[in-house]
PDB file of C-alpha atoms in Angstrom:
ATOM      1  CA  MET A  17       0.000   0.000   0.000  1.00 83.00           C
ATOM      2  CA  ASP A  18       1.180   3.517  -0.787  1.00 94.00           C
ATOM      3  CA  TYR A  19       1.529   6.035   1.994  1.00 97.00           C
ATOM      4  CA  ALA A  20       2.881   9.539   2.488  1.00 97.00           C
ATOM      5  CA  VAL A  21       4.795  10.938   5.445  1.00 97.00           C
ATOM      6  CA  VAL A  22       3.832  14.328   6.877  1.00 97.00           C
ATOM      7  CA  MET A  23       6.021  16.205   9.323  1.00 93.00           C
ATOM      8  CA  SER A  24       5.778  19.715  10.735  1.00 89.00           C
ATOM      9  CA  THR A  25       8.994  21.330  11.906  1.00 85.00           C
ATOM     10  CA  LEU A  26      10.332  24.452  13.570  1.00 79.00           C
ATOM     11  CA  ASN A  27      14.075  24.677  14.257  1.00 72.00           C
ATOM     12  CA  ARG A  28      14.473  21.089  15.435  1.00 72.00           C
ATOM     13  CA  GLY A  29      18.001  20.824  14.060  1.00 70.00           C
ATOM     14  CA  LYS A  30      19.842  17.531  13.674  1.00 74.00           C
ATOM     15  CA  LEU A  31      17.054  15.495  15.285  1.00 80.00           C
ATOM     16  CA  ILE A  32      15.156  15.834  12.006  1.00 85.00           C
ATOM     17  CA  GLY A  33      17.812  13.658  10.388  1.00 85.00           C
ATOM     18  CA  LYS A  34      17.119  10.833  12.824  1.00 88.00           C
ATOM     19  CA  THR A  35      13.411  11.048  12.010  1.00 91.00           C
ATOM     20  CA  ILE A  36      13.921  11.013   8.248  1.00 91.00           C
ATOM     21  CA  ASP A  37      16.447   8.165   8.404  1.00 91.00           C
ATOM     22  CA  SER A  38      14.112   5.992  10.494  1.00 94.00           C
ATOM     23  CA  VAL A  39      11.359   6.399   7.873  1.00 95.00           C
ATOM     24  CA  PHE A  40      13.583   5.453   4.931  1.00 93.00           C
ATOM     25  CA  LYS A  41      14.775   2.354   6.806  1.00 95.00           C
ATOM     26  CA  GLN A  42      11.225   0.991   6.714  1.00 96.00           C
ATOM     27  CA  SER A  43      10.616  -2.250   4.801  1.00 96.00           C
ATOM     28  CA  ILE A  44       7.759  -0.406   3.054  1.00 96.00           C
ATOM     29  CA  LYS A  45       9.076   2.890   1.704  1.00 95.00           C
ATOM     30  CA  PRO A  46       6.861   6.001   1.452  1.00 96.00           C
ATOM     31  CA  LYS A  47       5.599   7.318  -1.871  1.00 96.00           C
ATOM     32  CA  GLU A  48       6.189  10.889  -0.748  1.00 95.00           C
ATOM     33  CA  PHE A  49       7.623  12.692   2.269  1.00 95.00           C
ATOM     34  CA  ILE A  50       6.071  16.088   2.988  1.00 95.00           C
ATOM     35  CA  ILE A  51       7.715  18.530   5.374  1.00 92.00           C
ATOM     36  CA  VAL A  52       5.933  21.731   6.326  1.00 92.00           C
ATOM     37  CA  MET A  53       8.308  24.346   7.717  1.00 84.00           C
ATOM     38  CA  ASP A  54       6.895  26.989   9.983  1.00 78.00           C
ATOM     39  CA  ALA A  55       7.601  30.579   8.937  1.00 72.00           C
ATOM     40  CA  LYS A  56       9.919  31.070  11.926  1.00 66.00           C
ATOM     41  CA  SER A  57      12.292  28.265  10.905  1.00 66.00           C
ATOM     42  CA  ASN A  58      15.930  29.385  10.871  1.00 62.00           C
ATOM     43  CA  ILE A  59      18.344  29.100   7.959  1.00 59.00           C
ATOM     44  CA  LYS A  60      20.260  26.171   9.502  1.00 63.00           C
ATOM     45  CA  ASN A  61      17.090  24.110   9.641  1.00 67.00           C
ATOM     46  CA  ILE A  62      16.321  24.944   6.008  1.00 70.00           C
ATOM     47  CA  ASP A  63      19.850  24.088   4.830  1.00 76.00           C
ATOM     48  CA  LEU A  64      19.743  20.712   6.582  1.00 75.00           C
ATOM     49  CA  LEU A  65      16.489  19.757   4.875  1.00 77.00           C
ATOM     50  CA  LEU A  66      17.718  20.907   1.492  1.00 76.00           C
ATOM     51  CA  GLN A  67      20.682  18.539   1.900  1.00 78.00           C
ATOM     52  CA  TYR A  68      18.264  15.670   2.484  1.00 77.00           C
ATOM     53  CA  LYS A  69      16.170  16.734  -0.485  1.00 79.00           C
ATOM     54  CA  GLU A  70      19.192  16.263  -2.771  1.00 79.00           C
ATOM     55  CA  LYS A  71      19.451  12.645  -1.606  1.00 78.00           C
ATOM     56  CA  CYS A  72      15.701  11.938  -1.467  1.00 82.00           C
ATOM     57  CA  PRO A  73      13.736  13.030  -4.582  1.00 84.00           C
ATOM     58  CA  ILE A  74      10.390  12.222  -2.916  1.00 90.00           C
ATOM     59  CA  LEU A  75      11.035  14.841  -0.229  1.00 89.00           C
ATOM     60  CA  LYS A  76       8.730  17.853  -0.658  1.00 91.00           C
ATOM     61  CA  ILE A  77       9.281  20.963   1.438  1.00 88.00           C
ATOM     62  CA  TYR A  78       6.604  23.613   1.974  1.00 90.00           C
ATOM     63  CA  TYR A  79       7.139  26.935   3.741  1.00 86.00           C
ATOM     64  CA  THR A  80       4.350  28.799   5.517  1.00 85.00           C
ATOM     65  CA  LYS A  81       4.105  32.581   5.093  1.00 80.00           C
ATOM     66  CA  SER A  82       3.071  33.078   8.705  1.00 79.00           C
ATOM     67  CA  ASN A  83       3.404  31.195  11.990  1.00 76.00           C
ATOM     68  CA  LEU A  84       0.572  28.659  11.732  1.00 78.00           C
ATOM     69  CA  GLY A  85       1.537  26.368  14.595  1.00 79.00           C
ATOM     70  CA  ALA A  86       2.132  22.617  14.489  1.00 82.00           C
ATOM     71  CA  MET A  87      -1.524  21.594  14.061  1.00 86.00           C
ATOM     72  CA  GLU A  88      -2.243  23.741  11.023  1.00 89.00           C
ATOM     73  CA  CYS A  89       1.095  22.780   9.480  1.00 90.00           C
ATOM     74  CA  MET A  90       0.165  19.104   9.771  1.00 92.00           C
ATOM     75  CA  ASN A  91      -3.300  19.743   8.325  1.00 93.00           C
ATOM     76  CA  LEU A  92      -1.648  21.525   5.415  1.00 94.00           C
ATOM     77  CA  GLY A  93       0.717  18.600   4.846  1.00 95.00           C
ATOM     78  CA  VAL A  94      -2.152  16.103   4.849  1.00 96.00           C
ATOM     79  CA  ASN A  95      -4.004  18.146   2.231  1.00 95.00           C
ATOM     80  CA  LYS A  96      -0.892  18.158   0.035  1.00 95.00           C
ATOM     81  CA  ALA A  97      -0.494  14.367   0.207  1.00 96.00           C
ATOM     82  CA  THR A  98      -1.762  12.282  -2.725  1.00 96.00           C
ATOM     83  CA  THR A  99      -2.026   8.910  -0.952  1.00 97.00           C
ATOM     84  CA  ASP A 100      -4.939   7.378   0.960  1.00 96.00           C
ATOM     85  CA  TYR A 101      -2.744   6.517   3.949  1.00 98.00           C
ATOM     86  CA  ILE A 102      -0.509   8.922   5.822  1.00 98.00           C
ATOM     87  CA  LEU A 103       2.085   8.662   8.551  1.00 98.00           C
ATOM     88  CA  ILE A 104       2.322  11.754  10.736  1.00 96.00           C
ATOM     89  CA  ILE A 105       5.536  11.810  12.727  1.00 95.00           C
ATOM     90  CA  ASP A 106       7.041  14.392  15.051  1.00 91.00           C
ATOM     91  CA  ASP A 107      10.312  15.970  13.959  1.00 88.00           C
ATOM     92  CA  ASP A 108      12.004  14.587  17.082  1.00 89.00           C
ATOM     93  CA  ALA A 109      10.824  10.973  16.871  1.00 92.00           C
ATOM     94  CA  GLU A 110      12.188   7.716  15.431  1.00 93.00           C
ATOM     95  CA  LEU A 111      10.402   4.570  14.281  1.00 95.00           C
ATOM     96  CA  LYS A 112      12.300   1.818  16.133  1.00 91.00           C
ATOM     97  CA  ASN A 113      10.996  -1.143  14.154  1.00 90.00           C
ATOM     98  CA  GLU A 114      11.870  -1.445  10.447  1.00 95.00           C
ATOM     99  CA  ASP A 115       8.492  -3.167   9.939  1.00 97.00           C
ATOM    100  CA  TRP A 116       6.611  -0.408  11.787  1.00 96.00           C
ATOM    101  CA  ILE A 117       4.607   0.594   8.721  1.00 97.00           C
ATOM    102  CA  LYS A 118       4.004  -3.004   7.652  1.00 97.00           C
ATOM    103  CA  LEU A 119       2.605  -3.910  11.081  1.00 96.00           C
ATOM    104  CA  ALA A 120       0.491  -0.742  11.219  1.00 96.00           C
ATOM    105  CA  PHE A 121      -1.101  -1.470   7.846  1.00 96.00           C
ATOM    106  CA  LYS A 122      -2.252  -4.883   9.081  1.00 95.00           C
ATOM    107  CA  LYS A 123      -4.098  -3.233  11.967  1.00 94.00           C
ATOM    108  CA  LEU A 124      -5.737  -0.631   9.724  1.00 95.00           C
ATOM    109  CA  LYS A 125      -7.669  -3.225   7.733  1.00 91.00           C
ATOM    110  CA  LYS A 126     -10.722  -2.996   9.986  1.00 91.00           C
ATOM    111  CA  LYS A 127     -13.322  -0.564   8.667  1.00 90.00           C
ATOM    112  CA  HIS A 128     -13.806   1.497  11.824  1.00 94.00           C
ATOM    113  CA  ILE A 129     -10.139   1.826  12.771  1.00 96.00           C
ATOM    114  CA  ALA A 130      -9.073   5.346  11.762  1.00 96.00           C
ATOM    115  CA  LEU A 131      -5.467   5.255  12.906  1.00 96.00           C
ATOM    116  CA  VAL A 132      -2.837   3.086  14.580  1.00 96.00           C
ATOM    117  CA  TRP A 133      -0.238   4.172  17.140  1.00 93.00           C
ATOM    118  CA  GLY A 134       2.127   2.528  19.586  1.00 90.00           C
ATOM    119  CA  THR A 135       4.469   2.903  22.541  1.00 87.00           C
ATOM    120  CA  ILE A 136       6.762   5.868  23.147  1.00 84.00           C
ATOM    121  CA  ASN A 137      10.157   5.008  24.640  1.00 76.00           C
ATOM    122  CA  ARG A 138       8.633   1.622  25.498  1.00 65.00           C
ATOM    123  CA  GLY A 139       6.161   3.190  27.893  1.00 64.00           C
ATOM    124  CA  ASN A 140       2.715   4.878  27.861  1.00 62.00           C
ATOM    125  CA  TYR A 141       0.680   1.652  27.638  1.00 62.00           C
ATOM    126  CA  PRO A 142      -2.984   2.680  27.662  1.00 64.00           C
ATOM    127  CA  LYS A 143      -5.491   0.940  29.907  1.00 60.00           C
ATOM    128  CA  PHE A 144      -7.854   0.672  26.951  1.00 57.00           C
ATOM    129  CA  LYS A 145      -6.516   0.040  23.430  1.00 59.00           C
ATOM    130  CA  TYR A 146      -9.076   2.372  21.839  1.00 60.00           C
ATOM    131  CA  GLU A 147      -8.418   5.382  24.079  1.00 63.00           C
ATOM    132  CA  SER A 148      -6.947   8.735  23.006  1.00 75.00           C
ATOM    133  CA  PHE A 149      -3.684   8.293  21.146  1.00 82.00           C
ATOM    134  CA  VAL A 150      -0.289  10.006  21.426  1.00 77.00           C
ATOM    135  CA  ALA A 151       0.798  11.723  18.235  1.00 72.00           C
ATOM    136  CA  ALA A 152       4.585  11.155  18.182  1.00 88.00           C
ATOM    137  CA  ALA A 153       3.902   8.863  15.205  1.00 94.00           C
ATOM    138  CA  PHE A 154       0.698   7.334  13.839  1.00 96.00           C
ATOM    139  CA  LEU A 155      -0.532   5.886  10.537  1.00 97.00           C
ATOM    140  CA  PHE A 156      -4.053   6.834   9.497  1.00 97.00           C
ATOM    141  CA  LYS A 157      -6.660   6.803   6.747  1.00 97.00           C
ATOM    142  CA  LYS A 158      -6.653  10.189   5.061  1.00 97.00           C
ATOM    143  CA  TRP A 159     -10.347  10.227   4.129  1.00 96.00           C
ATOM    144  CA  ILE A 160     -11.388   9.730   7.760  1.00 97.00           C
ATOM    145  CA  PHE A 161      -8.955  12.392   8.999  1.00 95.00           C
ATOM    146  CA  GLN A 162     -10.401  14.871   6.516  1.00 94.00           C
ATOM    147  CA  LYS A 163     -13.979  13.818   7.261  1.00 95.00           C
ATOM    148  CA  VAL A 164     -13.564  14.864  10.910  1.00 94.00           C
ATOM    149  CA  LYS A 165     -11.672  17.996   9.730  1.00 92.00           C
ATOM    150  CA  GLY A 166      -8.226  17.051  11.002  1.00 91.00           C
ATOM    151  CA  PHE A 167      -6.464  18.622  13.942  1.00 90.00           C
ATOM    152  CA  PRO A 168      -8.200  21.583  15.628  1.00 86.00           C
ATOM    153  CA  LYS A 169      -7.098  24.917  14.127  1.00 81.00           C
ATOM    154  CA  GLU A 170      -7.481  26.541  17.534  1.00 79.00           C
ATOM    155  CA  PHE A 171      -4.604  24.486  18.966  1.00 81.00           C
ATOM    156  CA  ILE A 172      -0.955  25.474  18.564  1.00 74.00           C
ATOM    157  CA  LEU A 173       0.467  22.713  20.776  1.00 72.00           C
ATOM    158  CA  TYR A 174      -0.736  19.910  23.083  1.00 75.00           C
ATOM    159  CA  ASP A 175      -3.988  17.935  23.508  1.00 82.00           C
ATOM    160  CA  ASN A 176      -4.764  17.887  19.788  1.00 87.00           C
ATOM    161  CA  GLU A 177      -4.956  14.093  20.037  1.00 89.00           C
ATOM    162  CA  LEU A 178      -7.755  14.193  22.615  1.00 89.00           C
ATOM    163  CA  ASP A 179      -9.845  16.577  20.537  1.00 91.00           C
ATOM    164  CA  LEU A 180      -9.361  14.479  17.393  1.00 93.00           C
ATOM    165  CA  THR A 181     -10.143  11.243  19.241  1.00 93.00           C
ATOM    166  CA  ILE A 182     -13.468  12.591  20.499  1.00 92.00           C
ATOM    167  CA  ARG A 183     -14.482  13.640  16.980  1.00 93.00           C
ATOM    168  CA  LEU A 184     -13.515  10.206  15.682  1.00 95.00           C
ATOM    169  CA  TYR A 185     -15.728   8.563  18.306  1.00 94.00           C
ATOM    170  CA  ILE A 186     -18.624  10.854  17.410  1.00 94.00           C
ATOM    171  CA  ASP A 187     -18.398   9.712  13.771  1.00 95.00           C
ATOM    172  CA  GLY A 188     -18.046   6.021  14.675  1.00 95.00           C
ATOM    173  CA  TYR A 189     -14.265   5.609  14.235  1.00 96.00           C
ATOM    174  CA  TYR A 190     -11.507   4.670  16.670  1.00 92.00           C
ATOM    175  CA  PRO A 191      -7.757   5.002  17.231  1.00 94.00           C
ATOM    176  CA  LEU A 192      -6.054   1.645  17.877  1.00 93.00           C
ATOM    177  CA  PHE A 193      -3.038   1.061  20.114  1.00 92.00           C
ATOM    178  CA  PHE A 194      -0.580  -1.676  19.061  1.00 92.00           C
ATOM    179  CA  GLU A 195       2.298  -2.375  21.445  1.00 89.00           C
ATOM    180  CA  LYS A 196       4.745  -3.515  18.728  1.00 91.00           C
ATOM    181  CA  LEU A 197       4.813  -0.046  17.185  1.00 93.00           C
ATOM    182  CA  ASP A 198       7.570   1.493  19.284  1.00 92.00           C
ATOM    183  CA  VAL A 199       8.691   5.095  18.809  1.00 92.00           C
ATOM    184  CA  LYS A 200      11.709   6.793  20.350  1.00 90.00           C
ATOM    185  CA  HIS A 201      10.726  10.331  21.279  1.00 86.00           C
ATOM    186  CA  TYR A 202      13.310  12.915  22.295  1.00 81.00           C
ATOM    187  CA  VAL A 203      10.918  15.156  24.233  1.00 63.00           C
ATOM    188  CA  ILE A 204       9.594  13.416  27.319  1.00 50.00           C
ATOM    189  CA  PRO A 205       7.950  14.544  30.582  1.00 48.00           C
ATOM    190  CA  SER A 206       9.730  14.716  33.915  1.00 45.00           C
ATOM    191  CA  LYS A 207       8.224  15.226  37.376  1.00 45.00           C
ATOM    192  CA  ASN A 208      11.333  16.632  39.040  1.00 45.00           C
ATOM    193  CA  LYS A 209      10.219  20.275  39.380  1.00 44.00           C
ATOM    194  CA  SER A 210       7.095  22.351  39.468  1.00 44.00           C
ATOM    195  CA  LEU A 211       5.988  23.801  36.167  1.00 40.00           C
ATOM    196  CA  LEU A 212       5.817  27.194  37.821  1.00 42.00           C
ATOM    197  CA  LEU A 213       9.341  26.936  39.218  1.00 41.00           C
ATOM    198  CA  ASN A 214      10.648  25.588  35.919  1.00 43.00           C
ATOM    199  CA  LYS A 215       9.010  28.512  34.074  1.00 41.00           C
ATOM    200  CA  GLU A 216       7.480  26.306  31.388  1.00 60.00           C
ATOM    201  CA  LYS A 217       4.787  28.880  30.753  1.00 68.00           C
ATOM    202  CA  LYS A 218       4.152  27.686  27.205  1.00 71.00           C
ATOM    203  CA  TYR A 219       3.267  24.207  28.434  1.00 70.00           C
ATOM    204  CA  ILE A 220       1.025  25.551  31.190  1.00 76.00           C
ATOM    205  CA  TYR A 221      -0.825  27.879  28.847  1.00 80.00           C
ATOM    206  CA  TYR A 222      -1.429  25.541  25.904  1.00 80.00           C
ATOM    207  CA  ASP A 223      -2.068  22.367  27.873  1.00 81.00           C
ATOM    208  CA  LEU A 224      -4.508  24.061  30.231  1.00 85.00           C
ATOM    209  CA  SER A 225      -6.332  26.203  27.664  1.00 87.00           C
ATOM    210  CA  ASN A 226      -6.659  23.363  25.141  1.00 87.00           C
ATOM    211  CA  ARG A 227      -7.812  20.837  27.724  1.00 89.00           C
ATOM    212  CA  LEU A 228     -10.444  23.231  29.049  1.00 90.00           C
ATOM    213  CA  PHE A 229     -11.530  23.916  25.460  1.00 90.00           C
ATOM    214  CA  VAL A 230     -12.103  20.179  24.937  1.00 90.00           C
ATOM    215  CA  TYR A 231     -13.960  19.695  28.221  1.00 91.00           C
ATOM    216  CA  TRP A 232     -16.368  22.581  27.666  1.00 92.00           C
ATOM    217  CA  LYS A 233     -16.919  21.805  23.988  1.00 91.00           C
ATOM    218  CA  TYR A 234     -17.798  18.121  24.281  1.00 91.00           C
ATOM    219  CA  TYR A 235     -18.843  17.310  27.872  1.00 91.00           C
ATOM    220  CA  PRO A 236     -21.993  18.091  29.894  1.00 92.00           C
ATOM    221  CA  PHE A 237     -21.756  21.082  32.239  1.00 94.00           C
ATOM    222  CA  TYR A 238     -21.235  19.216  35.520  1.00 91.00           C
ATOM    223  CA  ILE A 239     -18.642  16.850  34.021  1.00 92.00           C
ATOM    224  CA  ALA A 240     -16.770  19.767  32.435  1.00 92.00           C
ATOM    225  CA  ILE A 241     -16.543  21.498  35.831  1.00 94.00           C
ATOM    226  CA  PHE A 242     -15.210  18.363  37.541  1.00 92.00           C
ATOM    227  CA  LEU A 243     -12.657  17.629  34.804  1.00 90.00           C
ATOM    228  CA  SER A 244     -11.510  21.260  34.688  1.00 90.00           C
ATOM    229  CA  ILE A 245     -10.836  21.406  38.434  1.00 90.00           C
ATOM    230  CA  PHE A 246      -9.135  18.010  38.365  1.00 87.00           C
ATOM    231  CA  HIS A 247      -6.833  19.010  35.504  1.00 84.00           C
ATOM    232  CA  ILE A 248      -5.873  22.341  37.101  1.00 83.00           C
ATOM    233  CA  LEU A 249      -4.872  20.543  40.301  1.00 82.00           C
ATOM    234  CA  LYS A 250      -3.042  17.880  38.306  1.00 75.00           C
ATOM    235  CA  ILE A 251      -0.986  20.167  36.091  1.00 67.00           C
ATOM    236  CA  LEU A 252       0.688  22.284  38.775  1.00 62.00           C
ATOM    237  CA  PRO A 253       3.244  19.728  40.071  1.00 54.00           C
ATOM    238  CA  VAL A 254       4.219  18.470  36.614  1.00 49.00           C
ATOM    239  CA  SER A 255       7.338  19.668  34.817  1.00 43.00           C
ATOM    240  CA  TYR A 256       8.136  19.367  31.150  1.00 42.00           C
ATOM    241  CA  THR A 257      11.825  19.222  30.256  1.00 41.00           C
ATOM    242  CA  HIS A 258      13.563  18.479  27.000  1.00 40.00           C
ATOM    243  CA  LEU A 259      15.763  15.404  27.321  1.00 38.00           C
ATOM    244  CA  THR A 260      17.945  13.616  24.804  1.00 40.00           C
ATOM    245  CA  LEU A 261      17.870   9.909  25.452  1.00 39.00           C
ATOM    246  CA  PRO A 262      21.064   7.826  25.130  1.00 38.00           C
TER     247      PRO A 262
END
């Protein structure tokens, strides 16, 4: 089966190379690889990708005229793709299994499965295999993604997966977790410091505002209140630090 790869990037640097290499090591190679570069990308990031483009003719690079944010960049990439199946992968993630795509395709055969995802750094096992997914890397059916209108335009970062999952459920589709689809992700959470002390204001703002947006958009009033209070209390002691794994 043909598939395209879509990746949004903003000044990720050399980690992009690890992501691209892991895709081209797959036993099933992509038909096209679409990279959407945010308008604020620096010249070093652009030069690195142009070097890869010389080696990989299927690499297509698009530049946004304004800062759209990761969600809109990914939506744009999906619209540019010509295949029915698409792999969205973060620009700081690696597919650890060379048969990752092959295994994912087998799980996508069921009619109501919209997308397939797996473990991150051999962790994050969900309690329920159809619950909200984590978007470090996932293979999906393009027509379903477009039917539910893709990632929310209102979101710049964080919790886009939860919003998309709810809309999939509403339309009768599901994300599917498969433990053999392992992804190495270079941005992982740590609980060593308070978010407030660590000054991760971007995480606080986007995670909180997006989560509250989801709760009040989709849930009944009394449930939205409970979930909002619970999430506010939960988010304060959590820190988000950027770590490079060995």
